[in-house]
Short mmCIF file of C-alpha atoms in Angstrom, two decimals:
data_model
loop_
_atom_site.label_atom_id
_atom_site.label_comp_id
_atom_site.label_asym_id
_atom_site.label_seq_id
_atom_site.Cartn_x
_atom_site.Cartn_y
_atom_site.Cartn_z
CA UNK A 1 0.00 0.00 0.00
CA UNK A 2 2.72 2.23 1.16
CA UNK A 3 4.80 1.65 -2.12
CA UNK A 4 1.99 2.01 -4.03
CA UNK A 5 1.19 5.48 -2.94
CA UNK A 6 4.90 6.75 -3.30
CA UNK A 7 4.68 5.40 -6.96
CA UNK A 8 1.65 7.95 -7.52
CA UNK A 9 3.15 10.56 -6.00
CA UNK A 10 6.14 10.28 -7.55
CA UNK A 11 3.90 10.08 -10.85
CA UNK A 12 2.41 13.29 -10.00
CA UNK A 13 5.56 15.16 -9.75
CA UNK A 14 6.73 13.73 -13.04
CA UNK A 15 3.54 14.54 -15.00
CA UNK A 16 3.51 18.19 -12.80
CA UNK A 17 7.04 19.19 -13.66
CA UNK A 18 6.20 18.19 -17.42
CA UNK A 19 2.89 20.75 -17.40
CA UNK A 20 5.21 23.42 -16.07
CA UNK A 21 8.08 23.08 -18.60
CA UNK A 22 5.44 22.88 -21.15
CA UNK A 23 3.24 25.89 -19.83
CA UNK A 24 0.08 24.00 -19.05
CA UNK A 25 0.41 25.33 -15.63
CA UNK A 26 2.49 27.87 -14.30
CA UNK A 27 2.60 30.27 -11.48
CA UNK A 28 -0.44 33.10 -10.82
CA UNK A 29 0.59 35.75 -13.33
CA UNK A 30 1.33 39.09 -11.49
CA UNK A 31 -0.24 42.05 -12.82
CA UNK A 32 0.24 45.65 -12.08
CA UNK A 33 -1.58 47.54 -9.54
CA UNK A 34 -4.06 50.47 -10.07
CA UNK A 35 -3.86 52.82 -7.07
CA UNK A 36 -4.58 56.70 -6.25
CA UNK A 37 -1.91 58.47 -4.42
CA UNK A 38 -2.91 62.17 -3.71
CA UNK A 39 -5.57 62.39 -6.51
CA UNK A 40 -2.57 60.92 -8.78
CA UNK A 41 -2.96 57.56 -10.64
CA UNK A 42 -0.17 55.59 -9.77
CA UNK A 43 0.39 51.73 -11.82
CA UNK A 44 2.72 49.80 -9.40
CA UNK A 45 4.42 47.10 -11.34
CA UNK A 46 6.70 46.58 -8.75
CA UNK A 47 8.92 43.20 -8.71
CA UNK A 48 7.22 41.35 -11.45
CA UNK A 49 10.19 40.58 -12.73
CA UNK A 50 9.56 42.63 -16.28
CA UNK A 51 12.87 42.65 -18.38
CA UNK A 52 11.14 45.80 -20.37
CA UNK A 53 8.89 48.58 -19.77
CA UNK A 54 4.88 47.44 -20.20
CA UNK A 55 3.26 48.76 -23.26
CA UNK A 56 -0.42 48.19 -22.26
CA UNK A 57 -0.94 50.60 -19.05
CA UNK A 58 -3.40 53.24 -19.23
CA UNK A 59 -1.68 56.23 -21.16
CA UNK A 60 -2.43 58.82 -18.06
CA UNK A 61 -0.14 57.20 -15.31
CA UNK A 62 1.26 59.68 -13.72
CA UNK A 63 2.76 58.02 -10.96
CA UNK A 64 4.70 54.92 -12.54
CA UNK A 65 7.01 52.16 -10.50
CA UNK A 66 8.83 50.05 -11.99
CA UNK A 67 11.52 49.70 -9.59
CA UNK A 68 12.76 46.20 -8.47
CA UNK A 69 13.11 44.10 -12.07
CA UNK A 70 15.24 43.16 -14.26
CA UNK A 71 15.25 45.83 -17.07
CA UNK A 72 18.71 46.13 -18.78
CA UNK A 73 17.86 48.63 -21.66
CA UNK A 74 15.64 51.77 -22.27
CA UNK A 75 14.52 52.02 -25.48
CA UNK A 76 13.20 55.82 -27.39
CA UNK A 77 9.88 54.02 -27.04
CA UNK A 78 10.23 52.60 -23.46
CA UNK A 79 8.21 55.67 -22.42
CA UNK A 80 6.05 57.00 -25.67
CA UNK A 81 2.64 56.39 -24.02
CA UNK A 82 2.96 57.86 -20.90
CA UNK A 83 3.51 61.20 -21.35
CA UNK A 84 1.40 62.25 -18.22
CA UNK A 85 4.13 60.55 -16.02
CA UNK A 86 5.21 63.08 -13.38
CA UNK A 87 6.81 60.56 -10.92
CA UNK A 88 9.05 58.18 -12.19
CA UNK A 89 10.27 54.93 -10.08
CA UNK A 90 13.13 52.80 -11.45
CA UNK A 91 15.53 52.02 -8.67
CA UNK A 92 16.98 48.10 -8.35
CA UNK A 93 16.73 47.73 -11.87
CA UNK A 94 19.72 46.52 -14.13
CA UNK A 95 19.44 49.58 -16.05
CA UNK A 96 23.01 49.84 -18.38
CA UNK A 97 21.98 51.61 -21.60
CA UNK A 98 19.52 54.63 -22.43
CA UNK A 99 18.92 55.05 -25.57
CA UNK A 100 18.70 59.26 -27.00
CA UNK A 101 15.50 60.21 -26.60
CA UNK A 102 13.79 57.99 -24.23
CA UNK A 103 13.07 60.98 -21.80
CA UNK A 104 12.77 63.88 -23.85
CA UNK A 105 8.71 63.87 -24.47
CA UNK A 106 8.38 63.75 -20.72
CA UNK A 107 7.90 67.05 -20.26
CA UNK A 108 5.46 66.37 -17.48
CA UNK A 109 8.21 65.02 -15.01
CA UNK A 110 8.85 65.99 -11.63
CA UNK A 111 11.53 62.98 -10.34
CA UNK A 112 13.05 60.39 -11.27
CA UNK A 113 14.59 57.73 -9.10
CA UNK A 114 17.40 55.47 -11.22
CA UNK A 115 19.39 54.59 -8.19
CA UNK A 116 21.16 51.09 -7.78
CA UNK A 117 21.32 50.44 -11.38
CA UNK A 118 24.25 49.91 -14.05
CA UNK A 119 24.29 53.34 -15.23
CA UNK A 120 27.95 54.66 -16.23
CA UNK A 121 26.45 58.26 -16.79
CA UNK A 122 23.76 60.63 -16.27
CA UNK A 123 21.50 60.58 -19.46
CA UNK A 124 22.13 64.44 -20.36
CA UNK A 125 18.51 64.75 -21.84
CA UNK A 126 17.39 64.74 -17.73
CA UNK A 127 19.13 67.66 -17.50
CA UNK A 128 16.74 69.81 -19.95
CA UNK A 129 13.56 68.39 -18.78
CA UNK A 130 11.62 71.12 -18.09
CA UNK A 131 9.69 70.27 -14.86
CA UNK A 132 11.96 68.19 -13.72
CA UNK A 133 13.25 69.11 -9.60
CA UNK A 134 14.03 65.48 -8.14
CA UNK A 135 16.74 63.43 -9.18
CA UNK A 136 18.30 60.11 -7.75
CA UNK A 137 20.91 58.63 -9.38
CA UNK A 138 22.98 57.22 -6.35
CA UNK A 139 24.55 53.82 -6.21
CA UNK A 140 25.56 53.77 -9.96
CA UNK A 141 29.41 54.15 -11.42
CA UNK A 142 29.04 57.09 -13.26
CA UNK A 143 32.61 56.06 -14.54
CA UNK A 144 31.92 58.75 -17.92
CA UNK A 145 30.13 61.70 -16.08
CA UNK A 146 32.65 64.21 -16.25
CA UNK A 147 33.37 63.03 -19.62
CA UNK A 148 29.73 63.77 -21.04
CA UNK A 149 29.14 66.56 -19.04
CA UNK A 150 31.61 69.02 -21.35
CA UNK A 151 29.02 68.15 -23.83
CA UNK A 152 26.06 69.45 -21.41
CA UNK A 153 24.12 72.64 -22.91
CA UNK A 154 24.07 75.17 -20.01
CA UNK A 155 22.20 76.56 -17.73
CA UNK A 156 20.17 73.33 -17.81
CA UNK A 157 16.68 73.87 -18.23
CA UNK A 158 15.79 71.69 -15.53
CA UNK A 159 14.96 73.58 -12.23
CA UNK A 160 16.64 71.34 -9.70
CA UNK A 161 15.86 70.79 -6.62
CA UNK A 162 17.02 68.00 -5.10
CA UNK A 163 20.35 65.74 -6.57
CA UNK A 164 21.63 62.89 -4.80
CA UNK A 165 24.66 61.13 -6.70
CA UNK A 166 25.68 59.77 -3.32
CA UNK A 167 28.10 56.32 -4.00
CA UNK A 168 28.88 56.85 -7.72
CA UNK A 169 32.73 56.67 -7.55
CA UNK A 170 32.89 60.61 -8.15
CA UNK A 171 35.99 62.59 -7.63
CA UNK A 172 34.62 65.89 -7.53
CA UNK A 173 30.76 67.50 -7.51
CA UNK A 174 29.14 67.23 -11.01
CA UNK A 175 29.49 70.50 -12.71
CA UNK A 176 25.99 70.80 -14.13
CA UNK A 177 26.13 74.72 -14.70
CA UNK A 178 24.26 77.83 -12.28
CA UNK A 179 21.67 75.56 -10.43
CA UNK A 180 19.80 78.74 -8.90
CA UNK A 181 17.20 75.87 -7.26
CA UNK A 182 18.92 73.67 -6.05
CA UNK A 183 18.75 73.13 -2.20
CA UNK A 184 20.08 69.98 -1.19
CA UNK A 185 22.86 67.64 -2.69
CA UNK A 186 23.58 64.28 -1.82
CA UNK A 187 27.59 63.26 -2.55
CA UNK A 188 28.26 60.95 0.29
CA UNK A 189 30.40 57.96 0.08
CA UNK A 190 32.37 59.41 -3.00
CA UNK A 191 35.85 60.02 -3.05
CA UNK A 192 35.74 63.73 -3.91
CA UNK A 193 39.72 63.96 -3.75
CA UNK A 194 39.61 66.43 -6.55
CA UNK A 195 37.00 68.43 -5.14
CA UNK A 196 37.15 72.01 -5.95
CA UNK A 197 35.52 74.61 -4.33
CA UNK A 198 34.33 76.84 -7.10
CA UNK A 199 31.78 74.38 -7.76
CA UNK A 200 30.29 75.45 -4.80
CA UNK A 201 29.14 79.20 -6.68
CA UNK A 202 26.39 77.42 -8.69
CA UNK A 203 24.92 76.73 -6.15
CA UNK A 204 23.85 80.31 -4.59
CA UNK A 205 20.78 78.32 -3.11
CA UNK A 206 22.25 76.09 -1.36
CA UNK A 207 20.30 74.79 2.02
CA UNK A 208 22.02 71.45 2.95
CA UNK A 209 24.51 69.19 1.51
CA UNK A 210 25.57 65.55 2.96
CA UNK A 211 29.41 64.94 2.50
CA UNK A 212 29.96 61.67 4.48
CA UNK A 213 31.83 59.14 4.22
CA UNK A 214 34.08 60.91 1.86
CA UNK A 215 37.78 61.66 1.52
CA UNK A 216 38.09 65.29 1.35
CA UNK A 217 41.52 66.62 2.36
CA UNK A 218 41.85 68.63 5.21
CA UNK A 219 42.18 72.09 3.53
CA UNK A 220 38.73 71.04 1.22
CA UNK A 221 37.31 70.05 4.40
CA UNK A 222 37.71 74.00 6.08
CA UNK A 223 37.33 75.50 2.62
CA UNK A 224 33.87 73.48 2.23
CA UNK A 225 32.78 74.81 6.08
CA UNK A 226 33.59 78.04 5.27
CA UNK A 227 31.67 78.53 2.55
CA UNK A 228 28.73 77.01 3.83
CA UNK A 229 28.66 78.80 7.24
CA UNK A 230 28.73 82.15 4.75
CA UNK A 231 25.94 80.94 3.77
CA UNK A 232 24.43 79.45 6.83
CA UNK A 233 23.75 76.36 5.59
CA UNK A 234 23.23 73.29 7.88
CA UNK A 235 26.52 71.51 8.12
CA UNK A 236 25.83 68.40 10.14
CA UNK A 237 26.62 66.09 6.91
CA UNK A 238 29.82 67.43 6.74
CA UNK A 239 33.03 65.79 7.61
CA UNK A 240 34.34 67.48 10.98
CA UNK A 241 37.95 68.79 10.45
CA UNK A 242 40.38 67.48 12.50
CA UNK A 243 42.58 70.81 12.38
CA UNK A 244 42.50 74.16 11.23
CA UNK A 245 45.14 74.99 9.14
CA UNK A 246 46.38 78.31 8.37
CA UNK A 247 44.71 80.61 5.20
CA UNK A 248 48.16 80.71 3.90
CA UNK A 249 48.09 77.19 3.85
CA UNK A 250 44.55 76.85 2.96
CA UNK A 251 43.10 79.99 1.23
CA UNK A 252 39.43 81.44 2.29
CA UNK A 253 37.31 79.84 -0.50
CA UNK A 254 35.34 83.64 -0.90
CA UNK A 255 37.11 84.35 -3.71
CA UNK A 256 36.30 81.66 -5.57
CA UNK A 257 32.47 81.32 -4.33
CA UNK A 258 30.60 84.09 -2.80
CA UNK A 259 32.88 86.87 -4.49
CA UNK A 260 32.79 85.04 -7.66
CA UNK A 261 31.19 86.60 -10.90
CA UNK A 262 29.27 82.70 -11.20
CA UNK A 263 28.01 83.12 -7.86
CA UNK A 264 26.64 86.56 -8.52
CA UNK A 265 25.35 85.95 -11.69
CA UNK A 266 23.64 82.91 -9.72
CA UNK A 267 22.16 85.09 -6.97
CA UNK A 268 20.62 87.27 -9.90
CA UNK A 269 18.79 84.39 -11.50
CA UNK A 270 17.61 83.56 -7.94
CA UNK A 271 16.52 87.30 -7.96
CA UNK A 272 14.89 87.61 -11.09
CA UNK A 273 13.07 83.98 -10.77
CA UNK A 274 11.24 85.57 -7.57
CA UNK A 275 10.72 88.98 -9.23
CA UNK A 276 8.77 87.13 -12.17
CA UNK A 277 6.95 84.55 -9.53
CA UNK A 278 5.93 88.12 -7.48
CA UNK A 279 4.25 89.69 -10.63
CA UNK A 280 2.83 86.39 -11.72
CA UNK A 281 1.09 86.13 -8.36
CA UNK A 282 -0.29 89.98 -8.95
CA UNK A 283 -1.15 89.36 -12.14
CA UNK A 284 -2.93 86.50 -11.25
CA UNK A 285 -4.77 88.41 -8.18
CA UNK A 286 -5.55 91.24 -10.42
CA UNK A 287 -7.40 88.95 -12.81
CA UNK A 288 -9.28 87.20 -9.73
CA UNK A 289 -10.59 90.21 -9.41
CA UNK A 290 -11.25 91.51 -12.83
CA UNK A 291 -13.11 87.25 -12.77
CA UNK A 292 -15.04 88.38 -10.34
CA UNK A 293 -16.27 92.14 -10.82
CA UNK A 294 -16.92 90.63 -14.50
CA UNK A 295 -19.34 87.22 -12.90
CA UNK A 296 -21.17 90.32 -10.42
CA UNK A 297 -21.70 92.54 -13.50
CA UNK A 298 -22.94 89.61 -15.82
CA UNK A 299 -25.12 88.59 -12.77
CA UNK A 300 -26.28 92.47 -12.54
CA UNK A 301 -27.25 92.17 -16.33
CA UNK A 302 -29.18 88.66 -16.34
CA UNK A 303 -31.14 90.08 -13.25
CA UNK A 304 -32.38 93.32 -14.53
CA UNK A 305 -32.96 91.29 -18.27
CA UNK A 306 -34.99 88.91 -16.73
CA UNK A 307 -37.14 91.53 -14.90
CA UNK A 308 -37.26 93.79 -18.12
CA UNK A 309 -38.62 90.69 -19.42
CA UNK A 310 -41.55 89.89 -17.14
CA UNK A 311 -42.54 93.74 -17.29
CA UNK A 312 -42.89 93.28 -20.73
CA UNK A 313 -45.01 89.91 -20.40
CA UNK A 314 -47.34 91.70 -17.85
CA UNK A 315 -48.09 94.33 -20.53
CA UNK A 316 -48.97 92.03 -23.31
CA UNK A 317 -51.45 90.17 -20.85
CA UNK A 318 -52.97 93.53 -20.49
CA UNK A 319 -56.05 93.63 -22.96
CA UNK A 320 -57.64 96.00 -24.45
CA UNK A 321 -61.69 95.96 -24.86
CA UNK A 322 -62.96 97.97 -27.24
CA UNK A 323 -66.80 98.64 -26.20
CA UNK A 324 -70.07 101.09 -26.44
CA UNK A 325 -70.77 103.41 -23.74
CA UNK A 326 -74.34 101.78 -23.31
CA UNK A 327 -72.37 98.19 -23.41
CA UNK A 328 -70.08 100.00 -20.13
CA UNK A 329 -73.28 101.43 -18.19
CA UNK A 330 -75.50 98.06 -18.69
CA UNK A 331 -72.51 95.49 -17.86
CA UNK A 332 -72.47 94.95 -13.60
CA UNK A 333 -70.30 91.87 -14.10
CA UNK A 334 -67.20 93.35 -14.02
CA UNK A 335 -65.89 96.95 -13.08
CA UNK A 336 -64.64 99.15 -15.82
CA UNK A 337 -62.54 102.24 -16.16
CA UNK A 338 -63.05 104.15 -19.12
CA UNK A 339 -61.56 107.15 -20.44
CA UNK A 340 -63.60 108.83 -23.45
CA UNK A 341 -61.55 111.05 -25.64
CA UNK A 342 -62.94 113.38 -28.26
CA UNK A 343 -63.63 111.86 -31.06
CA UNK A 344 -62.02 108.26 -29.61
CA UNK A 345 -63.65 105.01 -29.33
CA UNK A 346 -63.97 104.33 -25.62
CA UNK A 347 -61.02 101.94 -24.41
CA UNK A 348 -61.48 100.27 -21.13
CA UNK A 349 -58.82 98.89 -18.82
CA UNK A 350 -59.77 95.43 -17.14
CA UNK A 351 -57.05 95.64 -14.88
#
């Protein structure tokens, strides 16, 4: 009995395992997920284990995840249908290759996240995206950065806001042109032995930066907090330096940052970015306004049409009789006022 039973089971298996390498059966297929995140549709097709981007979600994603798969390659097509995207998720990929143009018709974009990938460079198109204020790109080797960057069209149109190339293998802070935006920076666990400070005078906005786990020398570690306590910035990412060393040693970086002609030409931008945001917020007040004195006016108008319009109703319900004066006198069912004019017909008003 016992041997019996092992011999069906170990049919079962046999005849199982030949279903499955056949496709007759086969694990529940995974399908992305349909959600609403802050009146946003977001599609989470997250670890399915896609080796390309889906072709068949609705066109007006515009939160999209693809993170944890096994995507190698993004094609110029990758992205065609979705050009609502605004938030786009593609972190623990195996993202090596982007092809020109796979990001340029999302002009809709707000960040994208292409951290722990396979990426060798920042795909320069990012860069001129122009809604575009979020961008992870840590935990790749951007081994040809600096490389493709003398190639980068500046100032970006991109209005960063946030960059984290934290763990890339960098030896100094991507020179990406006057970022007048740009608050934070992540460059932590980079090298950064060739880190110069007059990077530092894009960045005129500058709020925080996180510089640990780095190797900055000891005069780029004083240089770097200098600058940023010019600017009050918060400096609790930054390395502590173990000893101050003398400014003929190690020069004050104002020279190269805050009194630079970069840096003021970045402050200006800042300056005349707020200037335009100020008179698009009048503007936009003023024409409330205008909106409404227009709506109360209209109103005004339909009001007093309407009641020129049941004045004139009541007057054609008024009717005229046209009668004899004997017809007036004899008549008791009704009470008439007449007014006789000389050489009239006597009109009578039933009202």
């Amino acid at each position: 009995m016992e041997l019996s039973s092992v011999i069906l089971q170990i049919s079962f298996l046999i005849i199982f395992g030949k279903m499955l390498a056949f496709g007759f059966v086969g694990p529940e297929e995974r399908k992305c997920k349909y959600l609403r995140v802050d009146k946003l549709l977001k599609i989470r097709c997250y670890d399915m284990n896609l080796k390309e981007v889906p072709q068949y979600l609705k066109t007006s994603v515009e939160v999209l995840d693809l993170s944890f798969n096994r995507i190698k390659k993004l094609k110029r097509s990758s992205f065609q249908p979705y050009t609502s995207v605004k938030y786009l998720l593609l972190y623990e990929n195996m993202i090596q290759s982007v092809e020109p143009g796979t990001f340029s018709h999302l002009t809709s974009l707000q960040e994208i996240d292409l951290s722990n990938n396979a990426l060798m460079t920042i795909p320069l198109e990012l860069l001129q995206l122009p809604s575009l204020r979020n961008l992870y790109i840590d935990s790749n080797e951007l081994t040809f950065l600096e490389r493709d960057l003398e190639a980068l069209e500046t100032p970006i149109k991109a209005p960063l806001e946030y960059l984290n190339v934290a763990d890339c293998g960098l030896q100094d802070i991507p020179d990406l042109g006057i970022l007048p935006k740009l608050w934070h920076i992540n460059a932590s666990m980079n090298p950064l032995m060739d880190l110069s400070i007059d990077r530092f005078a894009n960045l005129c906005n500058l709020k925080s930066i996180d510089l640990t786990r780095t190797q900055l020398s000891q005069c780029q570690c004083q240089q770097v907090n200098n600058h940023l306590r010019s600017l009050q910035v918060k400096t609790k990412f930054v390395p502590v330096c173990v000893e101050v060393l003398d400014s003929s040693i190690c020069p004050l970086p104002y020279n190269f940052t805050i009194d630079s002609e970069t840096f003021q030409t970045c402050k200006t931008t800042v300056k005349i970015a707020e200037a335009r945001s100020m008179w698009m917020l009048v503007a936009g007040c003023v024409g409330g306004v205008l909106v409404v004195i227009l709506v109360v006016w209209y109103c005004i108008y339909r009001r007093r049409k309407r009641r020129n319009k049941k004045l004139r109703a009541a007057a054609l319900h008024r009717k005229s009789l046209v009668i004899s004066p004997k017809n007036a006198i004899n008549r008791n069912e009704k009470e008439f006022h007449c007014i006789n004019h000389k050489n009239e017909l006597l009109y009578c008003d039933t009202a």
